[in-house]
Coordinates of C-alpha atoms and ligand atoms in Angstrom, one line a residue:
M29 CA 0.5 -0.2 -0.4
S30 CA 1.3 3.2 -1.2
D31 CA 2.4 5.4 2.1
Q32 CA -0.5 8.2 1.0
A33 CA -3.4 5.1 0.5
K34 CA -2.1 3.6 4.2
K35 CA -2.8 7.4 5.3
Q36 CA -6.0 7.5 4.0
S37 CA -7.0 4.0 5.2
L38 CA -6.0 5.3 8.6
V39 CA -8.4 8.4 8.1
L40 CA -11.8 5.8 7.0
R41 CA -11.2 4.3 10.2
F42 CA -10.7 7.0 12.7
I43 CA -14.2 8.3 11.0
K44 CA -15.7 5.3 11.7
E45 CA -14.1 5.1 15.1
F46 CA -16.2 8.6 14.8
L47 CA -19.5 7.4 14.1
V48 CA -20.0 5.9 17.2
Y49 CA -20.2 9.6 18.7
R50 CA -23.4 10.4 15.3
K51 CA -26.1 12.0 18.1
Y52 CA -23.5 14.1 19.9
T53 CA -21.6 15.1 16.1
A54 CA -25.4 15.1 14.4
I55 CA -26.4 17.9 17.3
A56 CA -22.9 19.9 16.6
V57 CA -23.5 20.4 13.1
M58 CA -27.0 21.5 14.1
T59 CA -25.9 23.8 16.5
I60 CA -22.8 25.1 13.8
I61 CA -24.7 26.0 11.2
L62 CA -28.2 27.4 12.7
G63 CA -25.3 29.8 14.8
T64 CA -23.8 30.4 11.9
I65 CA -26.6 31.3 9.7
V66 CA -27.6 33.7 12.7
S67 CA -24.6 35.1 13.2
L68 CA -25.6 36.2 9.3
Y69 CA -28.5 38.9 10.1
P70 CA -27.4 41.3 13.4
P71 CA -24.9 43.1 10.5
Y72 CA -27.8 43.3 8.2
I73 CA -30.3 44.4 10.7
L74 CA -28.0 47.5 11.7
G75 CA -27.9 48.5 8.0
I76 CA -31.3 48.2 7.8
A77 CA -31.8 50.0 11.8
I78 CA -29.4 53.0 10.5
D79 CA -31.1 53.7 7.1
E80 CA -34.8 53.3 7.6
Y81 CA -34.3 54.3 11.6
L82 CA -31.6 56.5 12.7
I83 CA -31.3 59.0 9.6
V84 CA -35.0 59.2 8.6
G85 CA -35.5 59.9 12.7
R86 CA -38.3 57.1 12.4
V87 CA -39.3 55.9 15.9
E88 CA -42.0 54.0 15.7
G89 CA -41.0 49.8 14.9
F90 CA -37.3 51.2 16.5
L91 CA -37.9 49.1 19.4
A92 CA -39.2 45.8 18.1
L93 CA -36.1 46.1 15.7
S94 CA -33.5 46.4 18.6
L95 CA -35.3 44.1 20.2
M96 CA -35.2 41.7 17.4
Y97 CA -31.2 42.5 17.5
L98 CA -30.5 41.6 20.7
A99 CA -33.0 38.1 20.4
L100 CA -30.4 37.2 17.3
I101 CA -27.5 38.1 19.6
L102 CA -29.0 35.9 22.7
I103 CA -29.6 32.7 20.5
Q104 CA -26.3 33.1 18.6
W105 CA -24.3 33.3 22.6
L106 CA -26.6 30.3 23.7
V107 CA -25.7 28.1 20.4
Q108 CA -22.9 29.0 20.5
M109 CA -22.7 27.7 24.5
V110 CA -23.8 24.6 23.1
R111 CA -22.0 24.3 19.9
G112 CA -18.8 25.0 22.2
Y113 CA -19.8 22.4 24.5
T114 CA -20.6 19.4 22.5
I115 CA -17.8 20.0 20.4
E116 CA -15.7 19.6 23.6
L117 CA -17.7 16.4 24.4
I118 CA -16.9 15.2 21.8
G119 CA -13.4 15.7 21.6
Q120 CA -13.0 14.2 25.1
K121 CA -14.9 11.6 24.6
M122 CA -12.5 10.5 21.5
V123 CA -9.6 10.8 23.4
Y124 CA -10.5 9.2 26.5
S125 CA -11.0 6.1 24.9
L126 CA -8.2 6.5 22.2
R127 CA -5.9 7.0 25.4
M128 CA -8.4 3.8 27.2
R129 CA -7.4 1.5 24.0
L130 CA -3.6 2.6 23.4
F131 CA -3.4 2.0 27.4
S132 CA -4.2 -1.3 27.4
K133 CA -3.6 -1.8 24.4
L134 CA 0.1 -1.2 25.8
L135 CA -0.3 -3.9 28.9
Q136 CA -1.5 -6.3 26.1
T137 CA 1.7 -6.6 23.7
K138 CA 4.5 -8.8 24.3
I139 CA 7.0 -7.8 26.2
G140 CA 9.4 -7.4 23.5
F141 CA 7.8 -4.5 22.4
Y142 CA 9.1 -2.5 24.9
K143 CA 13.0 -3.3 23.9
D144 CA 13.5 -1.1 21.0
K145 CA 10.9 2.1 22.8
Y146 CA 12.2 4.8 24.3
V147 CA 9.5 6.4 27.5
G148 CA 8.8 9.8 26.2
D149 CA 7.4 8.2 23.4
I150 CA 5.4 6.4 24.2
V151 CA 4.3 9.4 26.6
S152 CA 3.9 11.3 23.7
R153 CA 1.8 9.6 21.9
I154 CA -1.0 8.5 24.6
V155 CA -0.9 12.3 25.8
N156 CA 0.2 14.6 22.9
D157 CA -1.0 12.7 19.8
T158 CA -4.4 11.5 20.8
T159 CA -4.6 15.6 21.6
T160 CA -3.7 16.5 18.5
I161 CA -5.5 13.9 16.1
V162 CA -8.6 14.9 18.3
D163 CA -8.4 18.4 17.7
V164 CA -7.4 18.5 14.0
F165 CA -9.8 15.6 12.4
V166 CA -12.3 16.7 15.0
S167 CA -13.0 20.0 16.5
G168 CA -11.1 21.0 13.4
L169 CA -13.1 19.5 11.0
L170 CA -15.9 20.2 12.9
N171 CA -15.3 24.3 13.3
I172 CA -14.8 24.2 9.2
I173 CA -18.2 22.8 8.5
G174 CA -19.6 26.9 10.2
D175 CA -16.2 28.4 8.3
I176 CA -16.9 27.0 5.0
I177 CA -20.9 28.4 5.2
T178 CA -19.9 31.9 7.2
I179 CA -18.0 32.3 3.5
I180 CA -20.2 31.4 1.5
G181 CA -23.0 33.2 2.8
V182 CA -21.5 36.1 3.5
F183 CA -20.9 36.8 0.4
I184 CA -24.1 36.6 -1.0
I185 CA -25.4 38.5 1.5
M186 CA -22.5 40.9 0.7
F187 CA -23.5 39.8 -3.3
T188 CA -27.1 41.0 -2.9
L189 CA -26.4 44.2 -0.9
S190 CA -23.7 45.7 -3.4
Q191 CA -21.1 43.6 -6.0
I192 CA -18.7 46.7 -6.4
L193 CA -18.1 46.0 -2.7
T194 CA -18.2 42.7 -2.9
L195 CA -15.5 43.1 -5.3
A196 CA -13.6 46.1 -3.2
S197 CA -13.3 44.1 0.2
M198 CA -12.4 41.2 -1.8
I199 CA -8.9 43.4 -1.5
S200 CA -7.1 41.2 1.2
I201 CA -8.1 38.0 0.1
P202 CA -4.9 37.5 -2.0
P203 CA -2.3 38.4 0.6
L204 CA -4.3 37.0 3.4
I205 CA -4.4 33.7 1.7
F206 CA -0.4 33.9 0.4
I207 CA 0.0 35.3 4.9
S208 CA -1.9 32.0 5.8
M209 CA -0.1 29.4 4.0
Y210 CA 3.2 30.9 3.9
L211 CA 3.6 32.9 6.8
G212 CA 1.5 30.6 8.5
A213 CA 3.2 27.4 7.7
K214 CA 6.4 29.2 9.8
M215 CA 4.5 30.2 12.5
R216 CA 3.5 26.9 13.0
L217 CA 6.1 25.1 12.5
A218 CA 8.1 26.9 14.5
H219 CA 5.5 26.4 17.4
R220 CA 6.6 22.4 16.1
S221 CA 10.4 23.0 17.0
V222 CA 9.6 24.6 20.8
R223 CA 7.4 21.3 21.2
G224 CA 10.3 19.1 20.2
R225 CA 12.5 21.5 21.9
I226 CA 10.7 21.0 25.2
G227 CA 11.0 17.3 24.2
G228 CA 14.5 17.6 24.2
L229 CA 14.8 19.3 27.5
T230 CA 12.4 16.8 29.0
S231 CA 14.5 13.6 27.7
I232 CA 17.8 15.5 29.7
V233 CA 15.9 16.3 32.9
E234 CA 14.6 11.9 32.8
E235 CA 18.2 10.6 31.7
T236 CA 19.6 13.1 34.8
Y237 CA 17.5 11.6 36.6
S238 CA 18.2 8.5 36.2
G239 CA 21.7 8.3 36.1
I240 CA 22.3 10.5 38.2
D241 CA 24.6 7.9 40.3
A242 CA 26.1 7.6 36.8
I243 CA 27.5 11.1 36.1
K244 CA 28.5 11.9 39.7
S245 CA 30.5 9.0 40.2
F246 CA 32.4 9.5 36.7
N247 CA 32.3 13.8 37.5
R248 CA 30.3 14.3 34.4
E249 CA 28.5 16.7 35.6
K250 CA 29.3 19.9 33.8
A251 CA 28.9 17.7 30.8
F252 CA 25.4 17.7 31.7
I253 CA 24.8 20.8 32.6
G254 CA 26.7 22.4 29.4
K255 CA 23.6 20.3 27.4
F256 CA 21.4 21.7 29.3
I257 CA 21.7 25.2 28.7
N258 CA 22.8 23.5 24.5
E259 CA 19.2 22.5 24.2
S260 CA 17.4 25.5 26.8
M261 CA 19.2 28.0 24.6
N262 CA 17.8 26.3 21.7
T263 CA 14.5 26.2 23.5
M264 CA 14.7 29.8 23.6
K265 CA 16.0 30.8 20.8
A266 CA 13.0 28.3 19.1
S267 CA 10.3 30.2 21.4
I268 CA 11.9 33.9 20.1
Q269 CA 11.6 32.9 16.3
A270 CA 8.0 31.1 17.3
A271 CA 7.1 34.6 19.1
V272 CA 8.4 37.0 16.4
L273 CA 6.7 34.5 13.3
S274 CA 3.4 35.0 15.6
G275 CA 3.5 37.9 15.8
L276 CA 4.0 38.7 12.6
Y277 CA 1.2 36.6 11.3
W278 CA -1.0 37.7 13.6
S279 CA -0.5 41.3 12.9
S280 CA 0.1 41.0 9.4
T281 CA -3.6 39.4 8.7
G282 CA -5.3 42.3 11.2
F283 CA -3.7 44.7 9.0
V284 CA -4.8 42.7 5.8
S285 CA -8.2 42.6 7.1
T286 CA -8.0 46.0 7.9
L287 CA -7.5 47.1 4.5
S288 CA -10.3 45.3 3.2
S289 CA -12.5 47.4 6.2
I290 CA -10.8 50.9 4.9
A291 CA -11.6 49.5 0.6
V292 CA -14.6 49.3 1.8
L293 CA -14.8 52.1 3.4
L294 CA -13.2 54.1 0.7
V295 CA -15.5 52.9 -2.0
G296 CA -18.5 52.8 0.3
G297 CA -17.6 56.3 0.5
Y298 CA -17.6 57.4 -2.6
L299 CA -20.8 55.2 -3.5
V300 CA -23.0 56.9 -0.9
F301 CA -21.5 60.5 -2.8
I302 CA -22.5 59.9 -5.7
E303 CA -25.7 57.9 -3.3
M304 CA -25.6 54.7 -4.8
I305 CA -25.7 53.2 -2.0
S306 CA -27.2 53.5 1.7
I307 CA -24.8 54.5 4.6
G308 CA -26.5 51.6 6.7
T309 CA -25.3 49.4 3.9
V310 CA -21.3 50.7 4.0
I311 CA -21.9 49.9 8.2
A312 CA -23.3 46.4 7.5
F313 CA -20.3 45.8 4.9
T314 CA -17.9 47.4 7.2
Q315 CA -18.6 44.4 9.4
Y316 CA -19.3 41.1 7.5
V317 CA -15.5 41.9 6.3
G318 CA -14.6 41.1 9.9
R319 CA -16.2 37.6 9.3
F320 CA -14.5 37.0 6.3
M321 CA -10.8 36.4 7.6
G322 CA -11.2 34.0 10.7
P323 CA -12.6 31.6 8.2
I324 CA -10.0 32.4 5.7
N325 CA -7.3 31.8 8.2
N326 CA -8.7 28.4 9.6
I327 CA -9.2 26.8 6.3
A328 CA -5.9 28.4 4.6
G329 CA -4.0 26.6 7.4
M330 CA -5.9 23.1 7.9
Y331 CA -3.7 21.3 5.3
D332 CA -1.4 21.5 7.3
R333 CA -3.0 20.5 10.4
L334 CA -3.9 18.0 8.7
Q335 CA -0.5 16.4 7.8
Q336 CA 0.3 16.5 11.5
A337 CA -2.8 15.6 12.8
L338 CA -2.2 12.8 10.0
A339 CA 1.4 11.6 11.0
S340 CA -0.2 11.8 14.9
L341 CA -2.6 9.1 13.5
E342 CA -0.2 7.0 11.9
R343 CA 1.8 6.7 15.1
V344 CA -1.2 6.4 17.4
Y345 CA -2.6 3.2 15.4
E346 CA 0.8 1.6 15.2
I347 CA 1.0 1.0 18.5
L348 CA -3.1 0.1 18.2
D349 CA -2.1 -2.4 15.1
F350 CA 0.5 -4.0 16.4
P351 CA 0.2 -7.7 16.2
E352 CA 1.7 -9.7 18.9
V353 CA -0.3 -9.1 21.5
E354 CA -0.2 -12.1 24.4
E355 CA -3.6 -14.9 24.4
D356 CA -5.2 -15.7 27.2
K357 CA -6.7 -19.1 26.0
G358 CA -6.4 -22.3 27.0
I359 CA -5.4 -25.5 29.6
E360 CA -7.3 -23.7 33.0
L361 CA -4.8 -25.4 36.2
K362 CA -5.1 -24.2 39.6
K363 CA -2.4 -26.0 41.0
L364 CA 1.0 -27.2 39.7
K365 CA 2.6 -30.0 40.9
G366 CA 5.5 -27.9 39.6
E367 CA 8.0 -30.1 37.6
V368 CA 9.9 -28.1 35.0
V369 CA 11.5 -29.7 32.1
F370 CA 12.9 -27.7 28.7
D371 CA 13.0 -30.2 25.9
D372 CA 14.9 -29.4 22.8
V373 CA 14.2 -25.6 23.3
W374 CA 15.7 -23.0 20.4
F375 CA 14.8 -19.8 20.7
E376 CA 16.2 -16.4 19.6
Y377 CA 15.5 -12.6 20.1
E378 CA 16.1 -11.6 16.7
K379 CA 15.9 -13.9 13.3
G380 CA 19.2 -15.9 13.0
V381 CA 20.8 -14.9 16.1
P382 CA 19.9 -18.3 18.4
V383 CA 20.4 -17.5 22.5
L384 CA 19.3 -21.0 23.5
K385 CA 20.4 -23.9 21.4
N386 CA 18.5 -27.5 23.1
V387 CA 18.6 -26.5 25.8
N388 CA 17.4 -29.9 27.2
F389 CA 16.6 -29.7 31.2
H390 CA 14.3 -31.5 34.1
I391 CA 14.1 -30.4 37.3
R392 CA 11.5 -32.7 39.6
S393 CA 8.5 -31.0 41.5
G394 CA 9.1 -29.9 44.9
E395 CA 13.2 -29.5 43.7
L396 CA 15.3 -26.6 44.4
A397 CA 17.5 -26.0 40.8
A398 CA 20.1 -23.7 40.8
I399 CA 20.3 -22.0 37.3
V400 CA 24.4 -20.8 36.8
G401 CA 26.5 -19.5 34.0
P402 CA 28.6 -16.3 33.4
T403 CA 27.2 -13.1 31.7
G404 CA 24.5 -13.2 28.6
A405 CA 25.1 -16.7 29.0
G406 CA 21.0 -17.3 28.5
K407 CA 19.6 -17.0 32.2
T408 CA 17.5 -14.7 32.0
T409 CA 15.8 -16.4 29.0
I410 CA 15.5 -18.7 30.1
V411 CA 12.3 -17.4 32.9
N412 CA 11.4 -15.2 30.4
L413 CA 10.4 -18.7 28.4
L414 CA 9.0 -20.2 31.3
L415 CA 6.7 -17.3 31.8
K416 CA 5.3 -17.2 29.2
F417 CA 7.0 -13.8 27.4
Y418 CA 8.4 -14.9 24.7
E419 CA 7.9 -18.2 23.1
P420 CA 10.5 -20.7 22.2
T421 CA 11.5 -19.9 18.2
S422 CA 11.3 -24.6 18.9
G423 CA 10.9 -27.3 21.5
R424 CA 9.0 -27.4 24.1
I425 CA 9.2 -26.3 28.0
L426 CA 6.5 -28.4 29.9
I427 CA 5.1 -27.4 33.3
D428 CA 3.5 -30.8 34.8
G429 CA 4.3 -32.7 31.4
I430 CA 1.7 -30.4 29.8
N431 CA 3.1 -27.9 27.0
I432 CA 2.6 -24.4 27.8
K433 CA 1.4 -23.4 24.9
E434 CA -1.1 -25.5 25.9
I435 CA -2.3 -23.5 29.1
K436 CA -4.0 -20.4 30.0
R437 CA -1.5 -17.2 30.4
S438 CA -3.1 -16.0 33.3
C439 CA -3.1 -19.1 35.6
L440 CA 0.4 -19.7 34.5
R441 CA 1.3 -16.7 36.3
N442 CA -0.7 -17.3 39.7
R443 CA 1.3 -20.1 40.0
I444 CA 4.5 -19.3 39.3
S445 CA 6.2 -15.6 41.2
Y446 CA 9.5 -14.0 40.1
V447 CA 11.6 -12.4 41.8
P448 CA 13.4 -10.5 39.0
Q449 CA 17.1 -8.7 39.7
E450 CA 16.3 -5.5 40.3
V451 CA 13.2 -4.8 41.6
Y452 CA 10.7 -1.9 40.9
L453 CA 9.0 -0.6 43.8
F454 CA 5.9 1.3 42.8
P455 CA 4.7 4.9 44.5
G456 CA 2.9 3.0 47.4
T457 CA 3.2 2.1 50.7
I458 CA 5.5 -0.9 51.1
L459 CA 2.4 -3.1 52.3
D460 CA 0.5 -1.8 48.8
N461 CA 4.2 -2.4 47.6
I462 CA 3.5 -6.5 48.7
R463 CA -0.2 -6.5 48.0
I464 CA 0.7 -6.6 44.3
G465 CA 1.3 -10.0 44.8
K466 CA -2.3 -11.1 45.9
P467 CA -4.4 -7.0 46.1
D468 CA -7.5 -8.2 48.5
A469 CA -5.0 -9.6 50.9
T470 CA -5.8 -7.9 54.1
D471 CA -3.0 -5.7 56.4
K472 CA -2.7 -9.4 58.8
E473 CA -2.3 -11.2 56.3
V474 CA 0.9 -9.0 54.8
I475 CA 2.0 -9.2 58.2
E476 CA 1.8 -12.5 58.8
V477 CA 4.2 -13.6 55.6
C478 CA 6.6 -11.0 56.5
R479 CA 6.8 -12.7 59.9
K480 CA 6.7 -15.9 57.9
L481 CA 10.0 -14.1 56.1
G482 CA 12.1 -13.7 59.1
I483 CA 11.6 -10.3 57.6
H484 CA 8.9 -8.3 59.9
E485 CA 11.1 -5.9 61.6
F486 CA 13.4 -5.2 59.4
I487 CA 10.0 -3.8 57.7
E488 CA 8.9 -3.1 61.0
K489 CA 12.4 -0.8 61.4
L490 CA 12.1 1.7 58.4
P491 CA 10.5 5.1 59.7
K492 CA 6.9 4.1 59.5
G493 CA 7.5 0.9 59.2
Y494 CA 4.7 -1.0 56.5
Y495 CA 3.5 2.4 55.7
A496 CA 6.3 4.0 54.4
D497 CA 6.3 5.6 51.0
A498 CA 7.7 2.9 48.1
G499 CA 8.6 6.0 46.2
E500 CA 11.1 7.6 48.6
A501 CA 12.0 4.8 50.4
G502 CA 12.5 3.2 46.9
K503 CA 15.0 5.1 46.3
R504 CA 16.3 4.8 50.1
L505 CA 15.9 0.9 49.8
S506 CA 19.2 -1.3 48.6
V507 CA 19.3 -3.8 46.3
G508 CA 19.0 -6.4 48.8
E509 CA 16.5 -5.0 50.5
R510 CA 14.2 -4.5 47.6
Q511 CA 14.1 -7.7 47.0
L512 CA 13.3 -8.4 50.3
I513 CA 9.8 -6.9 49.7
A514 CA 9.9 -9.0 46.5
I515 CA 10.0 -12.5 47.8
A516 CA 7.3 -10.5 50.0
R517 CA 4.9 -10.2 46.8
A518 CA 5.8 -13.5 45.7
M519 CA 4.8 -15.4 48.7
L520 CA 1.8 -13.3 49.1
R521 CA 0.1 -15.2 46.9
D522 CA 0.8 -18.9 48.1
P523 CA 3.0 -19.8 44.3
D524 CA 3.6 -23.5 43.0
I525 CA 6.9 -22.7 41.2
V526 CA 8.9 -19.6 42.4
I527 CA 11.8 -18.2 40.1
L528 CA 14.0 -15.8 41.8
D529 CA 17.1 -14.3 40.4
E530 CA 20.0 -13.5 42.7
A531 CA 20.6 -9.7 43.0
T532 CA 24.2 -9.4 41.8
S533 CA 25.8 -6.5 43.1
S534 CA 27.4 -7.2 46.5
I535 CA 24.8 -7.2 50.0
D536 CA 26.0 -6.7 53.3
P537 CA 26.1 -9.2 55.5
Y538 CA 22.8 -8.7 57.5
T539 CA 20.4 -8.2 53.9
D540 CA 22.5 -11.1 52.6
E541 CA 21.4 -14.0 55.6
L542 CA 18.1 -11.9 55.7
L543 CA 18.5 -12.6 51.8
R544 CA 18.9 -16.2 52.0
N545 CA 16.2 -16.8 54.7
A546 CA 14.0 -15.6 53.6
I547 CA 14.4 -17.3 50.3
K548 CA 15.3 -20.1 51.8
N549 CA 11.5 -19.7 54.0
L550 CA 9.7 -19.3 50.1
M551 CA 11.0 -22.1 48.7
V552 CA 9.6 -24.5 51.4
G553 CA 6.8 -27.1 49.8
R554 CA 7.2 -25.6 46.0
T555 CA 9.4 -26.1 43.8
G556 CA 12.5 -23.0 42.8
I557 CA 14.4 -22.0 40.2
I558 CA 17.5 -19.6 41.6
I559 CA 19.2 -17.9 38.9
A560 CA 22.7 -18.1 40.8
H561 CA 25.0 -15.7 40.5
R562 CA 27.6 -16.4 43.7
L563 CA 27.5 -20.2 42.9
A564 CA 28.3 -20.7 46.6
T565 CA 23.9 -20.4 46.7
A566 CA 24.2 -23.9 44.4
R567 CA 25.5 -25.6 47.2
S568 CA 22.2 -26.1 49.1
C569 CA 20.2 -26.6 45.8
D570 CA 19.2 -30.6 44.6
R571 CA 20.1 -29.2 41.1
V572 CA 22.4 -27.6 39.4
V573 CA 21.7 -26.0 35.3
V574 CA 24.8 -25.0 34.1
V575 CA 23.9 -22.7 31.2
N576 CA 26.5 -21.2 28.4
E577 CA 26.7 -19.0 25.6
G578 CA 22.8 -21.0 25.4
V579 CA 23.9 -24.6 25.9
V580 CA 23.2 -26.0 28.7
G581 CA 26.6 -27.8 29.8
E582 CA 25.7 -29.3 32.6
V583 CA 23.4 -30.2 35.0
G584 CA 23.9 -32.4 38.5
T585 CA 24.4 -31.9 42.4
F586 CA 27.5 -29.5 43.5
D587 CA 29.4 -31.9 44.1
E588 CA 29.6 -33.7 40.8
L589 CA 29.7 -31.3 38.9
L590 CA 32.9 -29.8 41.2
N591 CA 33.1 -33.5 40.8
K592 CA 33.9 -33.7 36.5
K593 CA 35.9 -30.8 37.3
G594 CA 34.0 -29.2 33.9
I595 CA 32.2 -26.0 33.4
F596 CA 30.8 -25.7 36.6
Y597 CA 34.0 -26.8 38.6
K598 CA 36.1 -23.5 35.7
L599 CA 33.2 -21.5 37.0
Y600 CA 34.2 -22.1 40.8
Q601 CA 37.6 -21.3 40.8
A602 CA 37.2 -18.3 38.8
Q603 CA 34.6 -16.8 41.5
M604 CA 36.1 -18.7 45.1
S605 CA 40.0 -17.0 43.9
R606 CA 38.3 -13.8 44.0
T607 CA 36.1 -13.9 47.1
I608 CA 39.4 -15.2 48.6
E609 CA 41.7 -12.1 47.1
L610 CA 38.7 -10.2 47.9
E611 CA 38.7 -11.5 51.6
Y612 CA 42.8 -11.3 51.6
G613 CA 42.5 -7.8 51.1
Y614 CA 40.0 -6.7 53.5
Q615 CA 42.4 -8.5 56.2
Y616 CA 45.4 -6.8 54.9
A617 CA 43.2 -3.3 54.9
G618 CA 42.7 -3.9 58.0
L619 CA 39.2 -4.6 57.9
Ligands
ATP25 N1 15.8 -8.2 24.1 C1 16.5 -9.0 23.6 N2 16.5 -9.0 22.4 C2 18.2 -9.0 21.5 N3 19.0 -10.1 22.4 C3 18.7 -10.3 23.8 C4 17.6 -9.5 24.3 N4 17.7 -9.3 25.4 C5 18.7 -11.0 25.8 N5 20.1 -10.7 24.5 C6 21.1 -11.2 24.3 O1 21.0 -12.4 24.8 C7 21.7 -13.5 25.5 C8 21.6 -13.7 26.5 O2 21.2 -12.9 27.5 P1 20.8 -13.6 29.5 O3 19.5 -12.0 29.7 O4 19.8 -14.7 28.9 O5 21.4 -14.0 29.8 P2 22.0 -13.7 30.8 O6 22.6 -15.3 31.0 O7 20.7 -14.1 32.3 O8 22.8 -12.4 31.3 P3 23.6 -12.4 33.4 O9 24.1 -12.9 34.4 O10 24.6 -11.1 33.0 O11 22.1 -11.3 33.3 C9 23.3 -12.2 25.6 O12 23.9 -12.1 24.4 C10 22.0 -11.1 25.4 O13 22.8 -10.0 24.6
MG26 MG1 20.5 -12.1 33.8

């Protein structure tokens, strides 16, 4: 499909969706037509009032005419209000529905969708693009109906009143169209550039916030301030340019429209002088001329705005149409025994680059297994497949003898708890953060679980304890401490299988002890899989799966693998000698 055809089909789809609001749209269109027609009368009546009453000194009927004038203005006011409200209502409903659909889609897409997207880009699609689309395709296009009627109506009335004056008033139309198309386009471009620059500023602040540790530790503060100054300066320049262009644009349109009024006055004055037309007609004309300009401006700028809205439409539908969504169909299981089998599993994130190659292992129900291996070996990938975040390229993963492909996704994830390496705490209390594991759990239940895990005292010691704000506390808590909260989350839902990605950062002996105890308590009576970065963890496991470059190199108990003197032995030796070096170093330093 060509680009143009693609855009057209998107617009058609949008219009179809828009038709849901046809009742409101009908009201809006009616008010637009009615309001516009009503608004055409007052200048005409003013003309009559001047010519047939004021100049000739006729009193009789003047009050009625004035009341009619007032009534028209009142109707206009009322209709305008209903029109504004209805258009806003349709627009806001549409924005709401688009945003809801985008956000739900984001939560339904497979996790791979997120890997190459920036948060700012997604936010901008949900917040800004939806508004642009609705502004242009709903309010913009609806208002254009009124603009067209105004132009036609005003033209007809003017033409009937005086053809010569109509011609004179047209003097400003060509420069006006030129200004709208040329200066207007420049002005809109400048405003877009300002928005882009502000986006740039936002991302620098975001980056700085996320990477503050690296910035400070590498003494990069000045560089980042420099980056910010640079972008701020560009924002300032762009804003000034936009302001200059805006000023130029609005004053030029004002000036050009005045040209028409002057032309009308000059020509009109002459025509009155030679008694070809009345004073009232000239005054009515000066009012009509003013009404032309707004609609012409709007229509001339529409092409530009349409292009922008089409780009937004594409960006929004790109998310809505993303084909890879998680399905929630299949066998419903209330409970798992917890037997896990990887049978000749192959997997690639990118076509042609296998990350897992012929992976085979078998973890029996109730066992505690360790997955170990060098960094980048594919350990997290194995977990990703087990949680159905991705599907194997080939091979089977069985839980209790059933291919997980056949198991309903939500059932599977309900029965498996995953404690990631880096835990994210949501804004809210610690209590609420633990409750994510089981939203209907009572406070007592949560506290009970923490007691069982042996972390109750740790949480109580935080300022405000369970009610500590996790947003604030989250930044203060160490990786290990955050993992403790995640372990409580995992335990709360009483899962059948627990997967834990051991934290790699060094953890102080006190937290380490807390963690080890909590992990031990969490694993009781369940199948446990620990991605063990510290190989000593594997000692207490029933089975150790060694992954290396996407291949399962060895499987066995800790002692069996050490005796085998293969990959595991080498990894273990290397890690032990590093630890000894470190400990020796501490001793040497007198610590
Ligand atoms: N989304 C992705 N797209 C492409 N490649 C990926 C993606 N995620 C991981 N990889 C690659 O797959 C390989 C295995 O990664 P994985 O995260 O499973 O390693 P790991 O064993 O968990 O390592 P670590 O011990 O450092 O956590 C790596 O080479 C990694 O670069
Ligand atoms: Mg990993």
